[in-house]
PDB file of C-alpha atoms in Angstrom:
ATOM      1  CA  MET A   1      39.514 -37.340  78.907  1.00 38.00           C
ATOM      2  CA  THR A   2      38.517 -33.894  77.736  1.00 40.00           C
ATOM      3  CA  HIS A   3      36.660 -30.965  79.179  1.00 38.00           C
ATOM      4  CA  ALA A   4      33.958 -31.544  76.549  1.00 45.00           C
ATOM      5  CA  LYS A   5      33.180 -34.859  78.190  1.00 63.00           C
ATOM      6  CA  ILE A   6      33.817 -34.313  81.886  1.00 72.00           C
ATOM      7  CA  ASN A   7      34.804 -31.476  84.184  1.00 82.00           C
ATOM      8  CA  PRO A   8      37.556 -32.887  86.412  1.00 83.00           C
ATOM      9  CA  LYS A   9      37.032 -30.155  89.007  1.00 85.00           C
ATOM     10  CA  THR A  10      33.546 -31.475  89.763  1.00 86.00           C
ATOM     11  CA  VAL A  11      34.551 -35.128  90.282  1.00 88.00           C
ATOM     12  CA  PRO A  12      34.597 -35.906  94.022  1.00 88.00           C
ATOM     13  CA  VAL A  13      37.863 -36.590  95.821  1.00 92.00           C
ATOM     14  CA  ASP A  14      38.199 -40.276  96.720  1.00 91.00           C
ATOM     15  CA  ARG A  15      41.167 -39.892  99.073  1.00 95.00           C
ATOM     16  CA  VAL A  16      44.176 -37.712  99.920  1.00 97.00           C
ATOM     17  CA  ASP A  17      47.604 -39.110 100.760  1.00 96.00           C
ATOM     18  CA  HIS A  18      48.122 -37.396 104.116  1.00 96.00           C
ATOM     19  CA  HIS A  19      49.903 -40.529 105.389  1.00 96.00           C
ATOM     20  CA  LEU A  20      52.828 -40.305 102.947  1.00 97.00           C
ATOM     21  CA  PRO A  21      55.939 -38.280 103.857  1.00 98.00           C
ATOM     22  CA  ALA A  22      56.886 -35.171 101.926  1.00 98.00           C
ATOM     23  CA  VAL A  23      60.238 -34.915 100.177  1.00 98.00           C
ATOM     24  CA  PRO A  24      62.517 -32.948 102.552  1.00 98.00           C
ATOM     25  CA  MET A  25      63.418 -29.443 101.429  1.00 97.00           C
ATOM     26  CA  GLU A  26      67.135 -30.283 101.351  1.00 97.00           C
ATOM     27  CA  ALA A  27      66.448 -33.041  98.787  1.00 98.00           C
ATOM     28  CA  LEU A  28      64.870 -30.448  96.474  1.00 98.00           C
ATOM     29  CA  GLN A  29      67.957 -28.259  96.185  1.00 98.00           C
ATOM     30  CA  PRO A  30      69.889 -28.261  92.892  1.00 98.00           C
ATOM     31  CA  GLN A  31      72.908 -30.257  94.038  1.00 98.00           C
ATOM     32  CA  ALA A  32      70.734 -32.921  95.687  1.00 98.00           C
ATOM     33  CA  LEU A  33      68.664 -33.232  92.498  1.00 98.00           C
ATOM     34  CA  ARG A  34      71.804 -33.518  90.383  1.00 98.00           C
ATOM     35  CA  GLN A  35      73.129 -36.254  92.648  1.00 97.00           C
ATOM     36  CA  ARG A  36      69.862 -38.189  92.572  1.00 97.00           C
ATOM     37  CA  PHE A  37      69.995 -38.414  88.777  1.00 97.00           C
ATOM     38  CA  VAL A  38      73.711 -39.292  88.777  1.00 97.00           C
ATOM     39  CA  ALA A  39      73.131 -42.135  91.244  1.00 93.00           C
ATOM     40  CA  PRO A  40      69.430 -43.071  91.083  1.00 88.00           C
ATOM     41  CA  LEU A  41      68.033 -45.583  93.554  1.00 92.00           C
ATOM     42  CA  ALA A  42      65.648 -48.432  92.735  1.00 95.00           C
ATOM     43  CA  TRP A  43      62.091 -47.146  92.563  1.00 97.00           C
ATOM     44  CA  GLU A  44      58.710 -47.887  90.993  1.00 96.00           C
ATOM     45  CA  PRO A  45      56.673 -45.318  89.058  1.00 96.00           C
ATOM     46  CA  GLU A  46      53.049 -45.184  90.129  1.00 95.00           C
ATOM     47  CA  PHE A  47      51.293 -43.693  87.086  1.00 93.00           C
ATOM     48  CA  LEU A  48      52.412 -44.905  83.662  1.00 93.00           C
ATOM     49  CA  ALA A  49      49.327 -45.115  81.447  1.00 90.00           C
ATOM     50  CA  GLU A  50      45.828 -43.719  81.329  1.00 87.00           C
ATOM     51  CA  LYS A  51      42.949 -45.704  79.901  1.00 79.00           C
ATOM     52  CA  LYS A  52      42.747 -44.929  76.198  1.00 78.00           C
ATOM     53  CA  PHE A  53      39.879 -42.705  75.056  1.00 73.00           C
ATOM     54  CA  LEU A  54      41.179 -41.711  71.600  1.00 71.00           C
ATOM     55  CA  ASP A  55      41.631 -44.432  68.982  1.00 77.00           C
ATOM     56  CA  ARG A  56      44.715 -43.466  67.027  1.00 81.00           C
ATOM     57  CA  SER A  57      48.342 -44.445  66.535  1.00 86.00           C
ATOM     58  CA  PRO A  58      50.745 -43.556  69.365  1.00 90.00           C
ATOM     59  CA  VAL A  59      52.437 -40.167  69.138  1.00 93.00           C
ATOM     60  CA  SER A  60      55.901 -39.690  70.670  1.00 96.00           C
ATOM     61  CA  ALA A  61      56.202 -36.529  72.746  1.00 97.00           C
ATOM     62  CA  ALA A  62      58.460 -34.954  75.337  1.00 98.00           C
ATOM     63  CA  VAL A  63      57.913 -32.378  78.057  1.00 98.00           C
ATOM     64  CA  LEU A  64      60.337 -30.315  80.080  1.00 98.00           C
ATOM     65  CA  VAL A  65      59.935 -30.460  83.864  1.00 98.00           C
ATOM     66  CA  PRO A  66      61.649 -27.103  84.542  1.00 98.00           C
ATOM     67  CA  ILE A  67      62.798 -26.652  88.132  1.00 98.00           C
ATOM     68  CA  ILE A  68      63.748 -23.035  88.673  1.00 98.00           C
ATOM     69  CA  MET A  69      66.686 -22.640  91.043  1.00 98.00           C
ATOM     70  CA  ARG A  70      65.183 -20.096  93.407  1.00 98.00           C
ATOM     71  CA  PRO A  71      66.013 -20.177  97.171  1.00 96.00           C
ATOM     72  CA  GLU A  72      62.877 -22.326  97.391  1.00 97.00           C
ATOM     73  CA  PRO A  73      62.798 -24.121  94.018  1.00 98.00           C
ATOM     74  CA  THR A  74      59.695 -23.825  91.855  1.00 98.00           C
ATOM     75  CA  VAL A  75      58.303 -25.663  88.836  1.00 98.00           C
ATOM     76  CA  LEU A  76      57.387 -23.712  85.711  1.00 98.00           C
ATOM     77  CA  LEU A  77      53.993 -24.730  84.307  1.00 98.00           C
ATOM     78  CA  THR A  78      51.788 -23.453  81.500  1.00 96.00           C
ATOM     79  CA  LEU A  79      48.079 -22.997  80.965  1.00 94.00           C
ATOM     80  CA  ARG A  80      47.207 -24.227  77.487  1.00 83.00           C
ATOM     81  CA  THR A  81      44.917 -22.098  75.348  1.00 83.00           C
ATOM     82  CA  MET A  82      41.291 -23.179  74.951  1.00 68.00           C
ATOM     83  CA  HIS A  83      41.296 -23.724  71.178  1.00 54.00           C
ATOM     84  CA  LEU A  84      43.987 -26.439  71.008  1.00 48.00           C
ATOM     85  CA  SER A  85      42.855 -29.791  69.618  1.00 50.00           C
ATOM     86  CA  THR A  86      44.108 -31.849  72.593  1.00 51.00           C
ATOM     87  CA  HIS A  87      44.233 -31.042  76.318  1.00 50.00           C
ATOM     88  CA  SER A  88      42.989 -27.488  75.755  1.00 51.00           C
ATOM     89  CA  GLY A  89      42.668 -25.289  78.818  1.00 68.00           C
ATOM     90  CA  GLN A  90      44.733 -27.646  80.947  1.00 87.00           C
ATOM     91  CA  ILE A  91      47.840 -27.036  83.009  1.00 94.00           C
ATOM     92  CA  ALA A  92      50.874 -28.669  81.454  1.00 95.00           C
ATOM     93  CA  PHE A  93      54.626 -28.742  81.279  1.00 97.00           C
ATOM     94  CA  PRO A  94      56.176 -27.043  78.242  1.00 97.00           C
ATOM     95  CA  GLY A  95      56.431 -29.699  75.559  1.00 96.00           C
ATOM     96  CA  GLY A  96      54.850 -31.457  72.634  1.00 94.00           C
ATOM     97  CA  ARG A  97      55.337 -33.890  69.785  1.00 95.00           C
ATOM     98  CA  MET A  98      58.807 -35.090  68.909  1.00 97.00           C
ATOM     99  CA  ASP A  99      59.961 -34.113  65.431  1.00 96.00           C
ATOM    100  CA  ALA A 100      62.054 -36.273  63.120  1.00 95.00           C
ATOM    101  CA  THR A 101      64.803 -33.663  63.456  1.00 96.00           C
ATOM    102  CA  ASP A 102      64.974 -33.999  67.269  1.00 97.00           C
ATOM    103  CA  ALA A 103      68.053 -35.939  68.345  1.00 97.00           C
ATOM    104  CA  ASP A 104      66.309 -37.298  71.443  1.00 98.00           C
ATOM    105  CA  ALA A 105      63.610 -36.544  74.003  1.00 98.00           C
ATOM    106  CA  ALA A 106      65.741 -33.885  75.716  1.00 98.00           C
ATOM    107  CA  ALA A 107      66.259 -32.073  72.408  1.00 98.00           C
ATOM    108  CA  ALA A 108      62.516 -32.199  71.735  1.00 98.00           C
ATOM    109  CA  ALA A 109      61.656 -30.889  75.204  1.00 98.00           C
ATOM    110  CA  LEU A 110      64.141 -28.029  74.900  1.00 98.00           C
ATOM    111  CA  ARG A 111      62.890 -27.112  71.417  1.00 98.00           C
ATOM    112  CA  GLU A 112      59.261 -27.140  72.543  1.00 97.00           C
ATOM    113  CA  ALA A 113      60.042 -25.040  75.630  1.00 98.00           C
ATOM    114  CA  GLN A 114      61.741 -22.489  73.374  1.00 97.00           C
ATOM    115  CA  GLU A 115      58.794 -22.473  70.953  1.00 96.00           C
ATOM    116  CA  GLU A 116      56.030 -22.366  73.584  1.00 96.00           C
ATOM    117  CA  VAL A 117      57.364 -20.034  76.253  1.00 97.00           C
ATOM    118  CA  GLY A 118      60.621 -18.648  74.856  1.00 97.00           C
ATOM    119  CA  LEU A 119      62.794 -20.446  77.415  1.00 98.00           C
ATOM    120  CA  ALA A 120      66.299 -20.463  75.901  1.00 97.00           C
ATOM    121  CA  ALA A 121      68.307 -23.667  76.236  1.00 97.00           C
ATOM    122  CA  SER A 122      71.252 -21.645  77.583  1.00 97.00           C
ATOM    123  CA  PHE A 123      69.347 -21.257  80.873  1.00 98.00           C
ATOM    124  CA  VAL A 124      68.565 -24.982  81.143  1.00 98.00           C
ATOM    125  CA  GLU A 125      70.595 -27.838  82.640  1.00 98.00           C
ATOM    126  CA  VAL A 126      69.079 -31.220  81.772  1.00 98.00           C
ATOM    127  CA  LEU A 127      69.338 -33.697  84.655  1.00 98.00           C
ATOM    128  CA  GLY A 128      67.687 -36.788  83.218  1.00 98.00           C
ATOM    129  CA  GLN A 129      64.417 -38.441  82.342  1.00 98.00           C
ATOM    130  CA  LEU A 130      61.489 -40.092  84.071  1.00 98.00           C
ATOM    131  CA  PRO A 131      59.628 -43.115  82.633  1.00 97.00           C
ATOM    132  CA  VAL A 132      57.418 -42.620  79.607  1.00 97.00           C
ATOM    133  CA  TYR A 133      53.830 -41.684  80.504  1.00 97.00           C
ATOM    134  CA  VAL A 134      51.048 -42.707  78.105  1.00 95.00           C
ATOM    135  CA  THR A 135      48.053 -40.375  78.003  1.00 91.00           C
ATOM    136  CA  GLY A 136      44.528 -41.435  77.151  1.00 86.00           C
ATOM    137  CA  SER A 137      44.932 -39.480  73.913  1.00 85.00           C
ATOM    138  CA  MET A 138      47.838 -41.827  72.981  1.00 88.00           C
ATOM    139  CA  PHE A 139      50.728 -39.442  73.524  1.00 92.00           C
ATOM    140  CA  HIS A 140      53.775 -41.370  74.724  1.00 96.00           C
ATOM    141  CA  VAL A 141      55.380 -38.621  76.787  1.00 97.00           C
ATOM    142  CA  THR A 142      58.970 -38.601  78.055  1.00 98.00           C
ATOM    143  CA  PRO A 143      59.375 -36.178  80.987  1.00 98.00           C
ATOM    144  CA  VAL A 144      62.791 -34.470  80.874  1.00 98.00           C
ATOM    145  CA  VAL A 145      63.747 -33.028  84.262  1.00 98.00           C
ATOM    146  CA  ALA A 146      65.934 -29.920  84.193  1.00 98.00           C
ATOM    147  CA  LEU A 147      67.242 -27.110  86.350  1.00 98.00           C
ATOM    148  CA  VAL A 148      66.607 -23.572  85.131  1.00 98.00           C
ATOM    149  CA  SER A 149      68.682 -20.539  86.004  1.00 98.00           C
ATOM    150  CA  PRO A 150      66.354 -17.965  87.631  1.00 97.00           C
ATOM    151  CA  ASP A 151      67.516 -15.080  85.451  1.00 96.00           C
ATOM    152  CA  PHE A 152      65.653 -16.423  82.409  1.00 95.00           C
ATOM    153  CA  SER A 153      63.025 -14.446  80.537  1.00 93.00           C
ATOM    154  CA  LEU A 154      59.945 -15.803  78.791  1.00 96.00           C
ATOM    155  CA  GLN A 155      58.072 -14.914  75.621  1.00 96.00           C
ATOM    156  CA  LEU A 156      54.852 -16.898  75.386  1.00 96.00           C
ATOM    157  CA  ASN A 157      53.485 -18.230  72.116  1.00 94.00           C
ATOM    158  CA  PRO A 158      49.919 -16.875  72.404  1.00 91.00           C
ATOM    159  CA  PHE A 159      48.509 -19.563  70.108  1.00 90.00           C
ATOM    160  CA  GLU A 160      49.529 -22.378  72.460  1.00 89.00           C
ATOM    161  CA  VAL A 161      50.058 -20.831  75.908  1.00 94.00           C
ATOM    162  CA  ALA A 162      47.595 -18.597  77.728  1.00 92.00           C
ATOM    163  CA  GLU A 163      49.793 -18.173  80.798  1.00 94.00           C
ATOM    164  CA  ALA A 164      52.986 -19.387  82.474  1.00 96.00           C
ATOM    165  CA  PHE A 165      53.386 -19.533  86.237  1.00 96.00           C
ATOM    166  CA  GLU A 166      55.434 -21.151  88.995  1.00 98.00           C
ATOM    167  CA  VAL A 167      54.436 -23.540  91.774  1.00 98.00           C
ATOM    168  CA  PRO A 168      56.736 -24.321  94.732  1.00 98.00           C
ATOM    169  CA  LEU A 169      58.392 -27.705  94.234  1.00 98.00           C
ATOM    170  CA  HIS A 170      57.951 -28.555  97.926  1.00 98.00           C
ATOM    171  CA  PHE A 171      54.165 -28.117  97.530  1.00 98.00           C
ATOM    172  CA  LEU A 172      54.088 -30.556  94.614  1.00 98.00           C
ATOM    173  CA  MET A 173      56.354 -33.058  96.385  1.00 98.00           C
ATOM    174  CA  ASN A 174      54.088 -33.222  99.447  1.00 98.00           C
ATOM    175  CA  PRO A 175      51.453 -35.993  99.063  1.00 98.00           C
ATOM    176  CA  ALA A 176      49.172 -34.178 101.505  1.00 98.00           C
ATOM    177  CA  HIS A 177      48.333 -32.134  98.384  1.00 98.00           C
ATOM    178  CA  HIS A 178      47.813 -35.192  96.142  1.00 98.00           C
ATOM    179  CA  ARG A 179      44.110 -35.938  95.710  1.00 97.00           C
ATOM    180  CA  HIS A 180      42.820 -39.138  94.078  1.00 96.00           C
ATOM    181  CA  HIS A 181      39.668 -38.972  91.950  1.00 93.00           C
ATOM    182  CA  LEU A 182      37.553 -41.879  90.700  1.00 88.00           C
ATOM    183  CA  VAL A 183      34.797 -41.618  88.107  1.00 81.00           C
ATOM    184  CA  ASN A 184      32.874 -43.963  85.850  1.00 78.00           C
ATOM    185  CA  TRP A 185      33.014 -42.429  82.383  1.00 71.00           C
ATOM    186  CA  GLN A 186      31.712 -44.124  79.231  1.00 69.00           C
ATOM    187  CA  GLY A 187      31.382 -47.364  81.166  1.00 73.00           C
ATOM    188  CA  VAL A 188      35.021 -47.342  82.304  1.00 75.00           C
ATOM    189  CA  GLN A 189      36.277 -46.519  85.793  1.00 78.00           C
ATOM    190  CA  ARG A 190      39.008 -43.926  85.566  1.00 80.00           C
ATOM    191  CA  GLU A 191      41.351 -42.633  88.224  1.00 85.00           C
ATOM    192  CA  TRP A 192      43.588 -39.593  88.253  1.00 89.00           C
ATOM    193  CA  LEU A 193      45.377 -37.254  90.620  1.00 94.00           C
ATOM    194  CA  SER A 194      44.901 -33.556  91.182  1.00 96.00           C
ATOM    195  CA  MET A 195      47.151 -31.103  93.006  1.00 97.00           C
ATOM    196  CA  PRO A 196      45.211 -27.820  93.206  1.00 96.00           C
ATOM    197  CA  TYR A 197      47.446 -24.874  94.103  1.00 97.00           C
ATOM    198  CA  GLN A 198      46.091 -21.528  95.261  1.00 95.00           C
ATOM    199  CA  ASP A 199      48.150 -18.909  93.413  1.00 91.00           C
ATOM    200  CA  GLY A 200      46.870 -15.616  94.765  1.00 90.00           C
ATOM    201  CA  ASP A 201      43.320 -15.322  93.447  1.00 90.00           C
ATOM    202  CA  ASN A 202      43.820 -18.172  90.958  1.00 88.00           C
ATOM    203  CA  GLU A 203      43.328 -21.853  91.699  1.00 91.00           C
ATOM    204  CA  ARG A 204      45.782 -23.770  89.532  1.00 95.00           C
ATOM    205  CA  PHE A 205      44.030 -27.096  88.978  1.00 95.00           C
ATOM    206  CA  ILE A 206      46.940 -29.415  88.195  1.00 96.00           C
ATOM    207  CA  TRP A 207      45.598 -32.843  87.264  1.00 94.00           C
ATOM    208  CA  GLY A 208      45.781 -35.780  84.865  1.00 91.00           C
ATOM    209  CA  ALA A 209      49.030 -36.427  83.035  1.00 94.00           C
ATOM    210  CA  THR A 210      50.866 -33.481  84.597  1.00 96.00           C
ATOM    211  CA  ALA A 211      49.927 -34.594  88.116  1.00 97.00           C
ATOM    212  CA  GLY A 212      50.749 -38.209  87.274  1.00 97.00           C
ATOM    213  CA  MET A 213      54.251 -37.313  86.093  1.00 98.00           C
ATOM    214  CA  LEU A 214      54.777 -35.168  89.198  1.00 98.00           C
ATOM    215  CA  ARG A 215      53.692 -38.107  91.366  1.00 98.00           C
ATOM    216  CA  ASN A 216      56.259 -40.320  89.615  1.00 98.00           C
ATOM    217  CA  PHE A 217      58.872 -37.636  90.307  1.00 98.00           C
ATOM    218  CA  TYR A 218      57.838 -37.770  93.974  1.00 98.00           C
ATOM    219  CA  ARG A 219      58.347 -41.552  93.999  1.00 98.00           C
ATOM    220  CA  PHE A 220      61.738 -41.103  92.306  1.00 98.00           C
ATOM    221  CA  LEU A 221      62.887 -38.593  94.935  1.00 98.00           C
ATOM    222  CA  ARG A 222      61.530 -40.626  97.875  1.00 96.00           C
ATOM    223  CA  ALA A 223      63.245 -43.870  96.803  1.00 93.00           C
TER     224      ALA A 223
END
């Protein structure tokens, strides 16, 4: 799904998950997150694959889900530049294609975060991974969850990243902010989530793959 075909902001909201409990603030603190990955509970991811809209071979990719260890933890997200060939102008985690030289998904996510936003690996503590998420553009994405020391500095790659910003983790882990959208596009019914966040004067329209991976993280933490 691309902006050239459909504007996700204009698709009506089908429902909002007000009935689901938020993840408690204490479960979002660094030590609680570390413990959850050390001793994960049984859980079921909710969003694993979008309906394919690009006919090509699968591409392995990895993204970093960077949780910044502020008194109230935040998630670092990026706004992709408009001229990129896939997912241009969308909000995303730092990340991209895996290279043959990457030892694993974590190595790929760390390399991409360094290349895209200048986040040095020395500030990052990898906690673990969430299930692979398959986008409609055939990226097989491994989300790598990590804690980030708050004294980091960023240097954005202006070709790929228009902006980097933070969203409170407790906002993203509260389903009262998770909106379901349904649309019939090219004869196929498609569904996705959005989690719009008002960041001062900017509405950060988090949707699609990024929102789907965040929803899986919610399910992981609520297990």
